PDB file of C-alpha atoms and ligand atoms in Angstrom:
ATOM      1  CA  MET A   1     -36.378 -91.082 -74.118  1.00 93.00           C
ATOM      2  CA  ARG A   2     -35.890 -92.210 -70.535  1.00 98.00           C
ATOM      3  CA  ILE A   3     -36.912 -95.779 -69.721  1.00 98.00           C
ATOM      4  CA  ILE A   4     -37.581 -97.147 -66.237  1.00 98.00           C
ATOM      5  CA  THR A   5     -38.012-100.734 -65.069  1.00 98.00           C
ATOM      6  CA  PHE A   6     -38.153-102.556 -61.737  1.00 97.00           C
ATOM      7  CA  GLY A   7     -37.252-105.988 -60.404  1.00 97.00           C
ATOM      8  CA  THR A   8     -35.418-108.041 -57.810  1.00 97.00           C
ATOM      9  CA  PHE A   9     -32.763-109.331 -60.227  1.00 98.00           C
ATOM     10  CA  ASP A  10     -31.665-112.005 -57.751  1.00 98.00           C
ATOM     11  CA  VAL A  11     -29.365-114.813 -58.980  1.00 98.00           C
ATOM     12  CA  PHE A  12     -28.935-112.813 -62.174  1.00 98.00           C
ATOM     13  CA  HIS A  13     -29.819-114.773 -65.325  1.00 98.00           C
ATOM     14  CA  ILE A  14     -30.358-114.477 -69.092  1.00 98.00           C
ATOM     15  CA  GLY A  15     -34.049-113.444 -68.715  1.00 97.00           C
ATOM     16  CA  HIS A  16     -32.846-110.391 -66.787  1.00 98.00           C
ATOM     17  CA  VAL A  17     -30.277-109.488 -69.473  1.00 98.00           C
ATOM     18  CA  ASN A  18     -32.870-109.887 -72.219  1.00 98.00           C
ATOM     19  CA  ILE A  19     -35.477-107.587 -70.673  1.00 97.00           C
ATOM     20  CA  LEU A  20     -32.901-104.925 -69.789  1.00 98.00           C
ATOM     21  CA  GLU A  21     -31.436-104.979 -73.314  1.00 98.00           C
ATOM     22  CA  ARG A  22     -34.901-104.783 -74.879  1.00 97.00           C
ATOM     23  CA  ALA A  23     -35.849-101.915 -72.548  1.00 97.00           C
ATOM     24  CA  LYS A  24     -32.707-100.001 -73.537  1.00 97.00           C
ATOM     25  CA  GLU A  25     -33.583-100.386 -77.226  1.00 96.00           C
ATOM     26  CA  LEU A  26     -36.580 -98.085 -76.572  1.00 95.00           C
ATOM     27  CA  GLY A  27     -34.516 -95.095 -75.503  1.00 90.00           C
ATOM     28  CA  ALA A  28     -31.210 -93.510 -74.675  1.00 87.00           C
ATOM     29  CA  TYR A  29     -31.245 -93.784 -70.879  1.00 98.00           C
ATOM     30  CA  LEU A  30     -32.235 -96.861 -68.842  1.00 98.00           C
ATOM     31  CA  ILE A  31     -33.064 -96.522 -65.147  1.00 98.00           C
ATOM     32  CA  VAL A  32     -33.478 -99.693 -63.055  1.00 98.00           C
ATOM     33  CA  GLY A  33     -35.158 -99.907 -59.650  1.00 98.00           C
ATOM     34  CA  VAL A  34     -33.738-102.893 -57.758  1.00 98.00           C
ATOM     35  CA  SER A  35     -36.055-103.995 -54.962  1.00 98.00           C
ATOM     36  CA  SER A  36     -34.650-103.863 -51.448  1.00 98.00           C
ATOM     37  CA  ASP A  37     -33.967-106.899 -49.273  1.00 98.00           C
ATOM     38  CA  ALA A  38     -36.683-105.707 -46.852  1.00 98.00           C
ATOM     39  CA  LEU A  39     -39.230-105.475 -49.665  1.00 97.00           C
ATOM     40  CA  ASN A  40     -38.470-109.043 -50.741  1.00 96.00           C
ATOM     41  CA  ILE A  41     -38.695-110.350 -47.188  1.00 96.00           C
ATOM     42  CA  SER A  42     -42.129-108.751 -46.804  1.00 95.00           C
ATOM     43  CA  LYS A  43     -43.259-110.002 -50.248  1.00 90.00           C
ATOM     44  CA  LYS A  44     -41.831-113.541 -50.305  1.00 88.00           C
ATOM     45  CA  GLY A  45     -41.081-114.242 -46.659  1.00 92.00           C
ATOM     46  CA  ARG A  46     -37.366-114.768 -47.331  1.00 91.00           C
ATOM     47  CA  PRO A  47     -34.417-112.580 -48.237  1.00 95.00           C
ATOM     48  CA  PRO A  48     -32.969-112.769 -51.743  1.00 97.00           C
ATOM     49  CA  ILE A  49     -29.902-115.007 -52.195  1.00 97.00           C
ATOM     50  CA  TYR A  50     -27.769-111.972 -53.152  1.00 98.00           C
ATOM     51  CA  SER A  51     -27.849-108.811 -51.023  1.00 98.00           C
ATOM     52  CA  GLN A  52     -29.354-105.598 -52.376  1.00 98.00           C
ATOM     53  CA  ALA A  53     -25.865-104.075 -52.608  1.00 98.00           C
ATOM     54  CA  ASP A  54     -24.628-106.976 -54.755  1.00 98.00           C
ATOM     55  CA  ARG A  55     -27.783-107.056 -56.910  1.00 98.00           C
ATOM     56  CA  MET A  56     -27.470-103.311 -57.536  1.00 98.00           C
ATOM     57  CA  LYS A  57     -23.780-103.655 -58.402  1.00 98.00           C
ATOM     58  CA  ILE A  58     -24.442-106.491 -60.855  1.00 98.00           C
ATOM     59  CA  VAL A  59     -27.216-104.563 -62.649  1.00 98.00           C
ATOM     60  CA  ASP A  60     -25.129-101.381 -62.654  1.00 98.00           C
ATOM     61  CA  SER A  61     -22.239-103.219 -64.348  1.00 98.00           C
ATOM     62  CA  LEU A  62     -24.286-103.839 -67.533  1.00 98.00           C
ATOM     63  CA  HIS A  63     -23.509-101.498 -70.385  1.00 97.00           C
ATOM     64  CA  CYS A  64     -27.208-101.135 -71.257  1.00 98.00           C
ATOM     65  CA  VAL A  65     -27.962 -99.735 -67.776  1.00 98.00           C
ATOM     66  CA  ASP A  66     -27.386 -96.041 -67.059  1.00 98.00           C
ATOM     67  CA  LYS A  67     -28.746 -95.607 -63.534  1.00 98.00           C
ATOM     68  CA  VAL A  68     -29.641 -97.949 -60.678  1.00 98.00           C
ATOM     69  CA  PHE A  69     -31.597 -97.072 -57.546  1.00 98.00           C
ATOM     70  CA  LEU A  70     -33.033 -98.987 -54.602  1.00 98.00           C
ATOM     71  CA  GLU A  71     -36.792 -99.604 -54.796  1.00 98.00           C
ATOM     72  CA  GLU A  72     -37.856 -99.407 -51.167  1.00 96.00           C
ATOM     73  CA  SER A  73     -41.639 -99.629 -51.543  1.00 94.00           C
ATOM     74  CA  LEU A  74     -43.981-101.077 -54.154  1.00 91.00           C
ATOM     75  CA  GLU A  75     -46.327 -98.182 -53.439  1.00 93.00           C
ATOM     76  CA  LEU A  76     -43.804 -95.612 -54.666  1.00 96.00           C
ATOM     77  CA  LYS A  77     -43.615 -96.625 -58.340  1.00 96.00           C
ATOM     78  CA  GLY A  78     -45.478 -93.482 -59.431  1.00 97.00           C
ATOM     79  CA  GLU A  79     -43.133 -91.314 -57.349  1.00 98.00           C
ATOM     80  CA  TYR A  80     -40.069 -92.987 -58.867  1.00 98.00           C
ATOM     81  CA  ILE A  81     -41.460 -92.517 -62.391  1.00 98.00           C
ATOM     82  CA  LYS A  82     -41.888 -88.784 -61.678  1.00 98.00           C
ATOM     83  CA  LYS A  83     -38.595 -88.400 -59.804  1.00 98.00           C
ATOM     84  CA  PHE A  84     -36.579 -89.934 -62.650  1.00 98.00           C
ATOM     85  CA  ASN A  85     -38.654 -88.233 -65.386  1.00 98.00           C
ATOM     86  CA  ALA A  86     -39.324 -91.537 -67.108  1.00 98.00           C
ATOM     87  CA  ASP A  87     -41.077 -91.547 -70.494  1.00 98.00           C
ATOM     88  CA  VAL A  88     -41.679 -95.310 -70.602  1.00 98.00           C
ATOM     89  CA  LEU A  89     -42.213 -97.945 -67.905  1.00 98.00           C
ATOM     90  CA  VAL A  90     -41.152-101.440 -69.010  1.00 97.00           C
ATOM     91  CA  MET A  91     -42.204-104.628 -67.221  1.00 96.00           C
ATOM     92  CA  GLY A  92     -42.226-108.316 -68.115  1.00 94.00           C
ATOM     93  CA  ASN A  93     -45.579-109.678 -69.236  1.00 93.00           C
ATOM     94  CA  ASP A  94     -45.950-111.597 -65.974  1.00 91.00           C
ATOM     95  CA  TRP A  95     -47.164-108.127 -64.865  1.00 91.00           C
ATOM     96  CA  GLU A  96     -49.433-107.568 -67.917  1.00 94.00           C
ATOM     97  CA  GLY A  97     -52.079-104.940 -67.114  1.00 93.00           C
ATOM     98  CA  LYS A  98     -50.954-104.463 -63.500  1.00 94.00           C
ATOM     99  CA  PHE A  99     -49.195-101.160 -64.163  1.00 95.00           C
ATOM    100  CA  ASP A 100     -51.659 -99.608 -66.602  1.00 96.00           C
ATOM    101  CA  CYS A 101     -52.597 -97.184 -63.796  1.00 95.00           C
ATOM    102  CA  PHE A 102     -49.315 -95.349 -64.513  1.00 97.00           C
ATOM    103  CA  SER A 103     -50.230 -94.613 -68.133  1.00 96.00           C
ATOM    104  CA  SER A 104     -51.187 -91.056 -67.160  1.00 97.00           C
ATOM    105  CA  LEU A 105     -47.522 -90.518 -66.116  1.00 97.00           C
ATOM    106  CA  CYS A 106     -45.702 -92.350 -68.917  1.00 97.00           C
ATOM    107  CA  ARG A 107     -46.114 -95.027 -71.593  1.00 97.00           C
ATOM    108  CA  VAL A 108     -46.386 -98.525 -70.130  1.00 98.00           C
ATOM    109  CA  LYS A 109     -44.938-101.460 -72.099  1.00 97.00           C
ATOM    110  CA  TYR A 110     -44.898-105.153 -71.260  1.00 97.00           C
ATOM    111  CA  PHE A 111     -42.320-107.416 -72.869  1.00 97.00           C
ATOM    112  CA  PRO A 112     -42.649-111.190 -73.146  1.00 96.00           C
ATOM    113  CA  ARG A 113     -40.618-113.044 -70.533  1.00 96.00           C
ATOM    114  CA  THR A 114     -37.728-115.204 -71.661  1.00 97.00           C
ATOM    115  CA  GLU A 115     -39.098-118.726 -71.556  1.00 96.00           C
ATOM    116  CA  GLY A 116     -37.754-121.508 -69.401  1.00 95.00           C
ATOM    117  CA  ILE A 117     -35.866-119.533 -66.755  1.00 97.00           C
ATOM    118  CA  SER A 118     -36.545-117.702 -63.531  1.00 97.00           C
ATOM    119  CA  THR A 119     -34.683-117.047 -60.307  1.00 96.00           C
ATOM    120  CA  THR A 120     -37.003-119.449 -58.486  1.00 95.00           C
ATOM    121  CA  GLN A 121     -36.291-122.162 -61.059  1.00 96.00           C
ATOM    122  CA  VAL A 122     -32.501-121.718 -60.788  1.00 96.00           C
ATOM    123  CA  ILE A 123     -32.674-121.883 -56.979  1.00 95.00           C
ATOM    124  CA  ASN A 124     -34.739-125.076 -57.176  1.00 95.00           C
ATOM    125  CA  MET A 125     -32.370-126.667 -59.710  1.00 95.00           C
ATOM    126  CA  VAL A 126     -29.354-125.933 -57.540  1.00 95.00           C
ATOM    127  CA  ARG A 127     -31.211-127.259 -54.489  1.00 94.00           C
ATOM    128  CA  GLU A 128     -31.920-130.548 -56.301  1.00 95.00           C
ATOM    129  CA  LEU A 129     -28.234-130.919 -57.208  1.00 93.00           C
ATOM    130  CA  ALA A 130     -27.086-130.357 -53.614  1.00 82.00           C
TER     131      ALA A 130
HETATM  132  N1  CTP B 201     -37.980-111.521 -66.505  1.00 82.30           N
HETATM  133  C1  CTP B 201     -38.073-111.907 -67.845  1.00 82.30           C
HETATM  134  N2  CTP B 201     -37.878-113.228 -68.185  1.00 82.30           N
HETATM  135  C2  CTP B 201     -37.630-114.141 -67.234  1.00 82.30           C
HETATM  136  C3  CTP B 201     -37.524-113.772 -65.871  1.00 82.30           C
HETATM  137  C4  CTP B 201     -37.714-112.434 -65.537  1.00 82.30           C
HETATM  138  O1  CTP B 201     -38.326-111.078 -68.716  1.00 82.30           O
HETATM  139  N3  CTP B 201     -37.475-115.397 -67.613  1.00 82.30           N
HETATM  140  C5  CTP B 201     -38.201-110.127 -66.155  1.00 82.30           C
HETATM  141  C6  CTP B 201     -39.427-109.941 -65.246  1.00 82.30           C
HETATM  142  O2  CTP B 201     -40.617-109.925 -66.017  1.00 82.30           O
HETATM  143  C7  CTP B 201     -39.131-108.604 -64.602  1.00 82.30           C
HETATM  144  C8  CTP B 201     -37.578-108.596 -64.507  1.00 82.30           C
HETATM  145  O3  CTP B 201     -37.116-109.630 -65.403  1.00 82.30           O
HETATM  146  O4  CTP B 201     -39.571-107.549 -65.441  1.00 82.30           O
HETATM  147  C9  CTP B 201     -37.099-108.882 -63.102  1.00 82.30           C
HETATM  148  O5  CTP B 201     -37.687-110.107 -62.716  1.00 82.30           O
HETATM  149  P1  CTP B 201     -37.432-110.820 -61.328  1.00 82.30           P
HETATM  150  O6  CTP B 201     -38.715-110.971 -60.599  1.00 82.30           O
HETATM  151  O7  CTP B 201     -36.311-110.196 -60.611  1.00 82.30           O
HETATM  152  O8  CTP B 201     -36.928-112.276 -61.851  1.00 82.30           O
HETATM  153  P2  CTP B 201     -37.612-113.697 -61.839  1.00 82.30           P
HETATM  154  O9  CTP B 201     -36.666-114.634 -62.498  1.00 82.30           O
HETATM  155  O10 CTP B 201     -39.016-113.626 -62.417  1.00 82.30           O
HETATM  156  O11 CTP B 201     -37.677-113.999 -60.270  1.00 82.30           O
HETATM  157  P3  CTP B 201     -38.613-114.969 -59.406  1.00 82.30           P
HETATM  158  O12 CTP B 201     -38.456-116.368 -59.894  1.00 82.30           O
HETATM  159  O13 CTP B 201     -38.084-114.793 -57.997  1.00 82.30           O
HETATM  160  O14 CTP B 201     -40.030-114.445 -59.552  1.00 82.30           O
END
């Protein structure tokens, strides 16, 4: 089974590790789309703290991850699923239901988020300490 998931994975934290490890438990090969800096700027109005090259390198260094690619457009998820021959799409349950449209291409699974942490929260905590 080939598993695919997507995310920004900025300021890498335990919630990211947990979802990637859980995704890998579903199959033998885990593919991760890391969203580009440009995509984040257009989505959130600011660049990520870590560059796309660094975010990709961090995700690629995990032993549960087999392949990393740059997600350049949110509209291309279906194309990426086909290109990488994915059997299962995994997303955190903050996206519950939003990717059901891909269930004709592959299974779609939502995992519960790790509670009490997010990139935004870490950035805000560090800001308060500064
Ligand atoms: N994720 C998770 N648990 C968390 C945070 C993230 O399971 N506590 C999952 C998300 O559901 C997503 C993946 O990790 O499937 C990548 O999430 P990302 O948006 O990069 O991280 P966040 O911490 O949610 O970032 P932000 O605060 O900028 O939204």
